[in-house]
mmCIF file of N, CA and C in Angstrom:
data_model
loop_
_atom_site.group_PDB
_atom_site.id
_atom_site.type_symbol
_atom_site.label_atom_id
_atom_site.label_comp_id
_atom_site.label_asym_id
_atom_site.label_seq_id
_atom_site.Cartn_x
_atom_site.Cartn_y
_atom_site.Cartn_z
ATOM 1 N N MET A 83 2.201 1.225 49.778
ATOM 2 C CA MET A 83 1.133 2.037 49.237
ATOM 3 C C MET A 83 1.558 3.503 49.291
ATOM 4 N N MET A 84 1.116 4.263 48.304
ATOM 5 C CA MET A 84 1.364 5.700 48.306
ATOM 6 C C MET A 84 0.029 6.415 48.114
ATOM 7 N N ILE A 85 -0.050 7.622 48.623
ATOM 8 C CA ILE A 85 -1.250 8.434 48.470
ATOM 9 C C ILE A 85 -0.879 9.629 47.604
ATOM 10 N N VAL A 86 -1.512 9.720 46.439
ATOM 11 C CA VAL A 86 -1.244 10.802 45.496
ATOM 12 C C VAL A 86 -2.537 11.563 45.279
ATOM 13 N N ARG A 87 -2.552 12.805 45.739
ATOM 14 C CA ARG A 87 -3.729 13.667 45.612
ATOM 15 C C ARG A 87 -4.994 12.995 46.132
ATOM 16 N N GLY A 88 -4.863 12.309 47.261
ATOM 17 C CA GLY A 88 -6.006 11.683 47.903
ATOM 18 C C GLY A 88 -6.384 10.316 47.367
ATOM 19 N N VAL A 89 -5.616 9.788 46.421
ATOM 20 C CA VAL A 89 -5.908 8.470 45.846
ATOM 21 C C VAL A 89 -4.883 7.464 46.356
ATOM 22 N N ASN A 90 -5.354 6.371 46.931
ATOM 23 C CA ASN A 90 -4.464 5.300 47.369
ATOM 24 C C ASN A 90 -4.003 4.532 46.141
ATOM 25 N N LEU A 91 -2.689 4.388 45.998
ATOM 26 C CA LEU A 91 -2.127 3.741 44.825
ATOM 27 C C LEU A 91 -1.052 2.753 45.257
ATOM 28 N N PHE A 92 -1.169 1.538 44.781
ATOM 29 C CA PHE A 92 -0.171 0.515 45.064
ATOM 30 C C PHE A 92 0.773 0.390 43.877
ATOM 31 N N PRO A 93 2.064 0.160 44.129
ATOM 32 C CA PRO A 93 3.015 -0.025 43.026
ATOM 33 C C PRO A 93 2.613 -1.148 42.068
ATOM 34 N N THR A 94 1.934 -2.161 42.580
ATOM 35 C CA THR A 94 1.513 -3.258 41.706
ATOM 36 C C THR A 94 0.496 -2.799 40.664
ATOM 37 N N GLN A 95 -0.289 -1.759 40.994
ATOM 38 C CA GLN A 95 -1.231 -1.217 40.013
ATOM 39 C C GLN A 95 -0.472 -0.559 38.861
ATOM 40 N N VAL A 96 0.620 0.128 39.182
ATOM 41 C CA VAL A 96 1.458 0.742 38.151
ATOM 42 C C VAL A 96 2.143 -0.345 37.334
ATOM 43 N N GLU A 97 2.658 -1.371 38.019
ATOM 44 C CA GLU A 97 3.344 -2.465 37.334
ATOM 45 C C GLU A 97 2.415 -3.175 36.357
ATOM 46 N N GLU A 98 1.170 -3.350 36.738
ATOM 47 C CA GLU A 98 0.178 -3.989 35.866
ATOM 48 C C GLU A 98 0.041 -3.218 34.546
ATOM 49 N N GLN A 99 0.040 -1.903 34.626
ATOM 50 C CA GLN A 99 -0.076 -1.077 33.416
ATOM 51 C C GLN A 99 1.214 -1.121 32.595
ATOM 52 N N ILE A 100 2.367 -1.173 33.258
ATOM 53 C CA ILE A 100 3.651 -1.255 32.556
ATOM 54 C C ILE A 100 3.731 -2.540 31.747
ATOM 55 N N LEU A 101 3.320 -3.647 32.343
ATOM 56 C CA LEU A 101 3.398 -4.941 31.667
ATOM 57 C C LEU A 101 2.478 -5.025 30.457
ATOM 58 N N ALA A 102 1.483 -4.155 30.386
ATOM 59 C CA ALA A 102 0.545 -4.161 29.261
ATOM 60 C C ALA A 102 1.063 -3.364 28.066
ATOM 61 N N VAL A 103 2.194 -2.657 28.226
ATOM 62 C CA VAL A 103 2.747 -1.841 27.137
ATOM 63 C C VAL A 103 3.950 -2.560 26.537
ATOM 64 N N ASP A 104 3.878 -2.879 25.246
ATOM 65 C CA ASP A 104 4.992 -3.544 24.573
ATOM 66 C C ASP A 104 6.214 -2.639 24.547
ATOM 67 N N GLY A 105 7.378 -3.235 24.827
ATOM 68 C CA GLY A 105 8.624 -2.491 24.765
ATOM 69 C C GLY A 105 9.113 -1.977 26.103
ATOM 70 N N LEU A 106 8.318 -2.157 27.168
ATOM 71 C CA LEU A 106 8.738 -1.702 28.495
ATOM 72 C C LEU A 106 9.101 -2.889 29.378
ATOM 73 N N ALA A 107 10.173 -2.718 30.144
ATOM 74 C CA ALA A 107 10.632 -3.754 31.072
ATOM 75 C C ALA A 107 9.925 -3.572 32.416
ATOM 76 N N PRO A 108 9.867 -4.614 33.233
ATOM 77 C CA PRO A 108 9.189 -4.500 34.530
ATOM 78 C C PRO A 108 10.050 -3.842 35.610
ATOM 79 N N HIS A 109 11.046 -3.060 35.214
ATOM 80 C CA HIS A 109 11.895 -2.344 36.163
ATOM 81 C C HIS A 109 11.451 -0.884 36.176
ATOM 82 N N TYR A 110 10.964 -0.423 37.323
ATOM 83 C CA TYR A 110 10.410 0.928 37.398
ATOM 84 C C TYR A 110 10.599 1.519 38.785
ATOM 85 N N LEU A 111 10.437 2.826 38.875
ATOM 86 C CA LEU A 111 10.504 3.530 40.140
ATOM 87 C C LEU A 111 9.446 4.627 40.121
ATOM 88 N N CYS A 112 8.619 4.683 41.152
ATOM 89 C CA CYS A 112 7.605 5.730 41.302
ATOM 90 C C CYS A 112 8.213 6.837 42.160
ATOM 91 N N VAL A 113 8.356 8.020 41.589
ATOM 92 C CA VAL A 113 8.960 9.151 42.288
ATOM 93 C C VAL A 113 7.857 10.150 42.640
ATOM 94 N N LEU A 114 7.703 10.408 43.934
ATOM 95 C CA LEU A 114 6.692 11.347 44.420
ATOM 96 C C LEU A 114 7.370 12.660 44.793
ATOM 97 N N THR A 115 6.845 13.764 44.260
ATOM 98 C CA THR A 115 7.380 15.087 44.583
ATOM 99 C C THR A 115 6.207 16.024 44.877
ATOM 100 N N ARG A 116 6.535 17.181 45.455
ATOM 101 C CA ARG A 116 5.526 18.205 45.714
ATOM 102 C C ARG A 116 6.162 19.558 45.399
ATOM 103 N N PRO A 117 6.248 19.906 44.085
ATOM 104 C CA PRO A 117 6.889 21.165 43.709
ATOM 105 C C PRO A 117 6.116 22.402 44.161
ATOM 106 N N GLY A 118 4.819 22.292 44.266
ATOM 107 C CA GLY A 118 3.986 23.403 44.732
ATOM 108 C C GLY A 118 3.157 22.911 45.898
ATOM 109 N N ASN A 119 1.849 23.027 45.752
ATOM 110 C CA ASN A 119 0.937 22.548 46.789
ATOM 111 C C ASN A 119 0.404 21.148 46.517
ATOM 112 N N LEU A 120 0.572 20.660 45.294
ATOM 113 C CA LEU A 120 0.000 19.371 44.914
ATOM 114 C C LEU A 120 1.084 18.328 44.681
ATOM 115 N N ASP A 121 0.754 17.083 45.017
ATOM 116 C CA ASP A 121 1.676 15.972 44.775
ATOM 117 C C ASP A 121 1.767 15.682 43.288
ATOM 118 N N GLU A 122 2.943 15.248 42.850
ATOM 119 C CA GLU A 122 3.138 14.803 41.475
ATOM 120 C C GLU A 122 3.794 13.432 41.496
ATOM 121 N N LEU A 123 3.347 12.583 40.585
ATOM 122 C CA LEU A 123 3.899 11.241 40.443
ATOM 123 C C LEU A 123 4.625 11.153 39.116
ATOM 124 N N THR A 124 5.875 10.729 39.170
ATOM 125 C CA THR A 124 6.641 10.450 37.966
ATOM 126 C C THR A 124 7.027 8.980 38.008
ATOM 127 N N VAL A 125 6.721 8.268 36.942
ATOM 128 C CA VAL A 125 7.085 6.860 36.843
ATOM 129 C C VAL A 125 8.273 6.758 35.896
ATOM 130 N N ARG A 126 9.405 6.322 36.438
ATOM 131 C CA ARG A 126 10.596 6.096 35.619
ATOM 132 C C ARG A 126 10.622 4.606 35.316
ATOM 133 N N VAL A 127 10.600 4.249 34.040
ATOM 134 C CA VAL A 127 10.516 2.846 33.634
ATOM 135 C C VAL A 127 11.549 2.573 32.550
ATOM 136 N N GLU A 128 12.132 1.386 32.587
ATOM 137 C CA GLU A 128 13.137 1.004 31.599
ATOM 138 C C GLU A 128 12.485 0.435 30.346
ATOM 139 N N SER A 129 13.112 0.718 29.212
ATOM 140 C CA SER A 129 12.665 0.090 27.971
ATOM 141 C C SER A 129 13.377 -1.264 27.862
ATOM 142 N N LEU A 130 12.855 -2.136 27.025
ATOM 143 C CA LEU A 130 13.462 -3.454 26.845
ATOM 144 C C LEU A 130 14.732 -3.400 26.003
ATOM 145 N N GLY A 131 14.835 -2.418 25.156
ATOM 146 C CA GLY A 131 16.020 -2.267 24.316
ATOM 147 C C GLY A 131 16.217 -0.806 24.004
ATOM 148 N N GLU A 132 17.303 -0.503 23.303
ATOM 149 C CA GLU A 132 17.548 0.889 22.931
ATOM 150 C C GLU A 132 16.437 1.359 22.000
ATOM 151 N N ARG A 133 15.852 2.498 22.310
ATOM 152 C CA ARG A 133 14.755 3.056 21.519
ATOM 153 C C ARG A 133 15.111 4.474 21.111
ATOM 154 N N ASP A 134 14.559 4.904 19.980
ATOM 155 C CA ASP A 134 14.751 6.298 19.589
ATOM 156 C C ASP A 134 13.769 7.169 20.370
ATOM 157 N N ALA A 135 13.932 8.470 20.263
ATOM 158 C CA ALA A 135 13.117 9.405 21.038
ATOM 159 C C ALA A 135 11.632 9.296 20.712
ATOM 160 N N VAL A 136 11.310 9.046 19.447
ATOM 161 C CA VAL A 136 9.903 8.961 19.043
ATOM 162 C C VAL A 136 9.242 7.735 19.670
ATOM 163 N N ALA A 137 9.927 6.597 19.621
ATOM 164 C CA ALA A 137 9.371 5.370 20.205
ATOM 165 C C ALA A 137 9.234 5.500 21.719
ATOM 166 N N SER A 138 10.237 6.105 22.362
ATOM 167 C CA SER A 138 10.170 6.298 23.817
ATOM 168 C C SER A 138 9.022 7.218 24.194
ATOM 169 N N ALA A 139 8.827 8.285 23.425
ATOM 170 C CA ALA A 139 7.729 9.214 23.706
ATOM 171 C C ALA A 139 6.379 8.533 23.516
ATOM 172 N N ALA A 140 6.265 7.684 22.520
ATOM 173 C CA ALA A 140 5.011 6.966 22.272
ATOM 174 C C ALA A 140 4.707 5.996 23.411
ATOM 175 N N MET A 141 5.733 5.278 23.869
ATOM 176 C CA MET A 141 5.535 4.347 24.990
ATOM 177 C C MET A 141 5.175 5.116 26.257
ATOM 178 N N ALA A 142 5.820 6.259 26.492
ATOM 179 C CA ALA A 142 5.528 7.066 27.675
ATOM 180 C C ALA A 142 4.085 7.571 27.647
ATOM 181 N N ALA A 143 3.637 8.045 26.486
ATOM 182 C CA ALA A 143 2.267 8.548 26.365
ATOM 183 C C ALA A 143 1.252 7.429 26.581
ATOM 184 N N THR A 144 1.528 6.259 26.023
ATOM 185 C CA THR A 144 0.629 5.113 26.184
ATOM 186 C C THR A 144 0.532 4.711 27.650
ATOM 187 N N LEU A 145 1.683 4.640 28.330
ATOM 188 C CA LEU A 145 1.673 4.245 29.738
ATOM 189 C C LEU A 145 0.973 5.290 30.601
ATOM 190 N N ALA A 146 1.228 6.571 30.349
ATOM 191 C CA ALA A 146 0.578 7.626 31.124
ATOM 192 C C ALA A 146 -0.934 7.543 30.985
ATOM 193 N N GLN A 147 -1.401 7.275 29.780
ATOM 194 C CA GLN A 147 -2.840 7.150 29.545
ATOM 195 C C GLN A 147 -3.404 5.931 30.264
ATOM 196 N N ARG A 148 -2.688 4.810 30.220
ATOM 197 C CA ARG A 148 -3.147 3.591 30.893
ATOM 198 C C ARG A 148 -3.208 3.788 32.409
ATOM 199 N N ILE A 149 -2.207 4.467 32.971
ATOM 200 C CA ILE A 149 -2.198 4.715 34.417
ATOM 201 C C ILE A 149 -3.380 5.601 34.794
ATOM 202 N N LYS A 150 -3.622 6.651 34.013
ATOM 203 C CA LYS A 150 -4.741 7.563 34.292
ATOM 204 C C LYS A 150 -6.079 6.828 34.268
ATOM 205 N N HIS A 151 -6.294 6.007 33.233
ATOM 206 C CA HIS A 151 -7.570 5.298 33.112
ATOM 207 C C HIS A 151 -7.688 4.132 34.093
ATOM 208 N N GLY A 152 -6.563 3.494 34.420
ATOM 209 C CA GLY A 152 -6.603 2.334 35.307
ATOM 210 C C GLY A 152 -6.652 2.665 36.783
ATOM 211 N N THR A 153 -6.092 3.832 37.164
ATOM 212 C CA THR A 153 -5.998 4.151 38.586
ATOM 213 C C THR A 153 -6.650 5.477 38.954
ATOM 214 N N GLY A 154 -6.847 6.351 37.980
ATOM 215 C CA GLY A 154 -7.395 7.668 38.265
ATOM 216 C C GLY A 154 -6.344 8.695 38.638
ATOM 217 N N VAL A 155 -5.070 8.313 38.584
ATOM 218 C CA VAL A 155 -3.968 9.204 38.946
ATOM 219 C C VAL A 155 -3.241 9.642 37.675
ATOM 220 N N THR A 156 -3.000 10.939 37.556
ATOM 221 C CA THR A 156 -2.220 11.454 36.440
ATOM 222 C C THR A 156 -0.746 11.309 36.787
ATOM 223 N N ALA A 157 0.005 10.690 35.902
ATOM 224 C CA ALA A 157 1.427 10.468 36.140
ATOM 225 C C ALA A 157 2.246 10.935 34.941
ATOM 226 N N ARG A 158 3.420 11.462 35.244
ATOM 227 C CA ARG A 158 4.376 11.771 34.196
ATOM 228 C C ARG A 158 5.224 10.516 34.039
ATOM 229 N N VAL A 159 5.552 10.151 32.807
ATOM 230 C CA VAL A 159 6.305 8.925 32.552
ATOM 231 C C VAL A 159 7.618 9.269 31.871
ATOM 232 N N GLU A 160 8.702 8.706 32.392
ATOM 233 C CA GLU A 160 10.017 8.837 31.783
ATOM 234 C C GLU A 160 10.498 7.442 31.401
ATOM 235 N N VAL A 161 10.722 7.223 30.112
ATOM 236 C CA VAL A 161 11.258 5.951 29.647
ATOM 237 C C VAL A 161 12.769 6.107 29.595
ATOM 238 N N VAL A 162 13.475 5.255 30.345
ATOM 239 C CA VAL A 162 14.930 5.329 30.427
ATOM 240 C C VAL A 162 15.553 4.102 29.757
ATOM 241 N N ALA A 163 16.843 4.170 29.538
ATOM 242 C CA ALA A 163 17.570 3.075 28.880
ATOM 243 C C ALA A 163 17.583 1.821 29.755
ATOM 244 N N PRO A 164 17.785 0.664 29.146
ATOM 245 C CA PRO A 164 17.893 -0.570 29.930
ATOM 246 C C PRO A 164 19.008 -0.456 30.966
ATOM 247 N N ASN A 165 18.777 -0.998 32.146
ATOM 248 C CA ASN A 165 19.726 -1.013 33.264
ATOM 249 C C ASN A 165 20.054 0.377 33.814
ATOM 250 N N ALA A 166 19.239 1.384 33.545
ATOM 251 C CA ALA A 166 19.479 2.734 34.052
ATOM 252 C C ALA A 166 19.015 2.886 35.504
ATOM 253 N N LEU A 167 18.047 2.093 35.905
ATOM 254 C CA LEU A 167 17.544 2.172 37.276
ATOM 255 C C LEU A 167 18.346 1.250 38.182
ATOM 256 N N GLU A 168 18.507 1.697 39.417
ATOM 257 C CA GLU A 168 19.287 0.939 40.395
ATOM 258 C C GLU A 168 18.599 -0.376 40.735
ATOM 259 N N ARG A 169 19.381 -1.435 40.782
ATOM 260 C CA ARG A 169 18.874 -2.750 41.189
ATOM 261 C C ARG A 169 19.234 -2.951 42.656
ATOM 262 N N SER A 170 18.358 -3.594 43.395
ATOM 263 C CA SER A 170 18.639 -3.860 44.796
ATOM 264 C C SER A 170 18.631 -5.362 45.052
ATOM 265 N N GLN A 171 19.401 -5.764 46.026
ATOM 266 C CA GLN A 171 19.396 -7.164 46.441
ATOM 267 C C GLN A 171 18.178 -7.364 47.333
ATOM 268 N N GLY A 172 17.472 -8.432 47.141
ATOM 269 C CA GLY A 172 16.288 -8.688 47.956
ATOM 270 C C GLY A 172 15.079 -7.959 47.418
ATOM 271 N N LYS A 173 14.328 -7.340 48.311
ATOM 272 C CA LYS A 173 13.085 -6.680 47.940
ATOM 273 C C LYS A 173 13.373 -5.421 47.106
ATOM 274 N N ALA A 174 12.670 -5.301 45.995
ATOM 275 C CA ALA A 174 12.873 -4.161 45.093
ATOM 276 C C ALA A 174 12.293 -2.888 45.694
ATOM 277 N N LYS A 175 13.002 -1.783 45.532
ATOM 278 C CA LYS A 175 12.519 -0.481 45.977
ATOM 279 C C LYS A 175 11.728 0.126 44.824
ATOM 280 N N ARG A 176 10.448 0.339 45.011
ATOM 281 C CA ARG A 176 9.572 0.829 43.951
ATOM 282 C C ARG A 176 9.116 2.271 44.150
ATOM 283 N N ILE A 177 9.289 2.820 45.353
ATOM 284 C CA ILE A 177 8.804 4.172 45.640
ATOM 285 C C ILE A 177 9.941 5.030 46.173
ATOM 286 N N SER A 178 10.065 6.228 45.621
ATOM 287 C CA SER A 178 10.998 7.227 46.127
ATOM 288 C C SER A 178 10.164 8.471 46.479
ATOM 289 N N ASP A 179 9.961 8.698 47.770
ATOM 290 C CA ASP A 179 9.120 9.805 48.226
ATOM 291 C C ASP A 179 10.004 11.019 48.519
ATOM 292 N N ARG A 180 9.920 12.020 47.653
ATOM 293 C CA ARG A 180 10.744 13.234 47.784
ATOM 294 C C ARG A 180 9.878 14.454 48.120
ATOM 295 N N ARG A 181 8.748 14.213 48.774
ATOM 296 C CA ARG A 181 7.821 15.305 49.076
ATOM 297 C C ARG A 181 8.281 16.155 50.244
ATOM 298 N N GLY A 182 9.159 15.661 51.073
ATOM 299 C CA GLY A 182 9.710 16.430 52.183
ATOM 300 C C GLY A 182 8.665 16.988 53.123
ATOM 301 N N ARG A 183 7.921 16.149 53.707
ATOM 302 C CA ARG A 183 6.826 16.553 54.615
ATOM 303 C C ARG A 183 7.373 17.454 55.614
#
């Protein structure tokens, strides 16, 4: 579980929204940062195939909207190429906390 701006958020809630968007693979990473005083969530998600910039931007906007409405958390979405995210043996790593408490 991660806490973003006072909201408890589980990676499975993000995954549920990813699976509802056509063209996105279930491989993702939630990156938490704190550039100023507030936490920011960036969801890096793989596309199912090579996409042009317009299609990737459309999928990112759709997913960001779904996450906002489904969880109440505003997230930035980055759609990356297939196999761009690191794979792990065993349990998948879904959260990268870079807030530096």
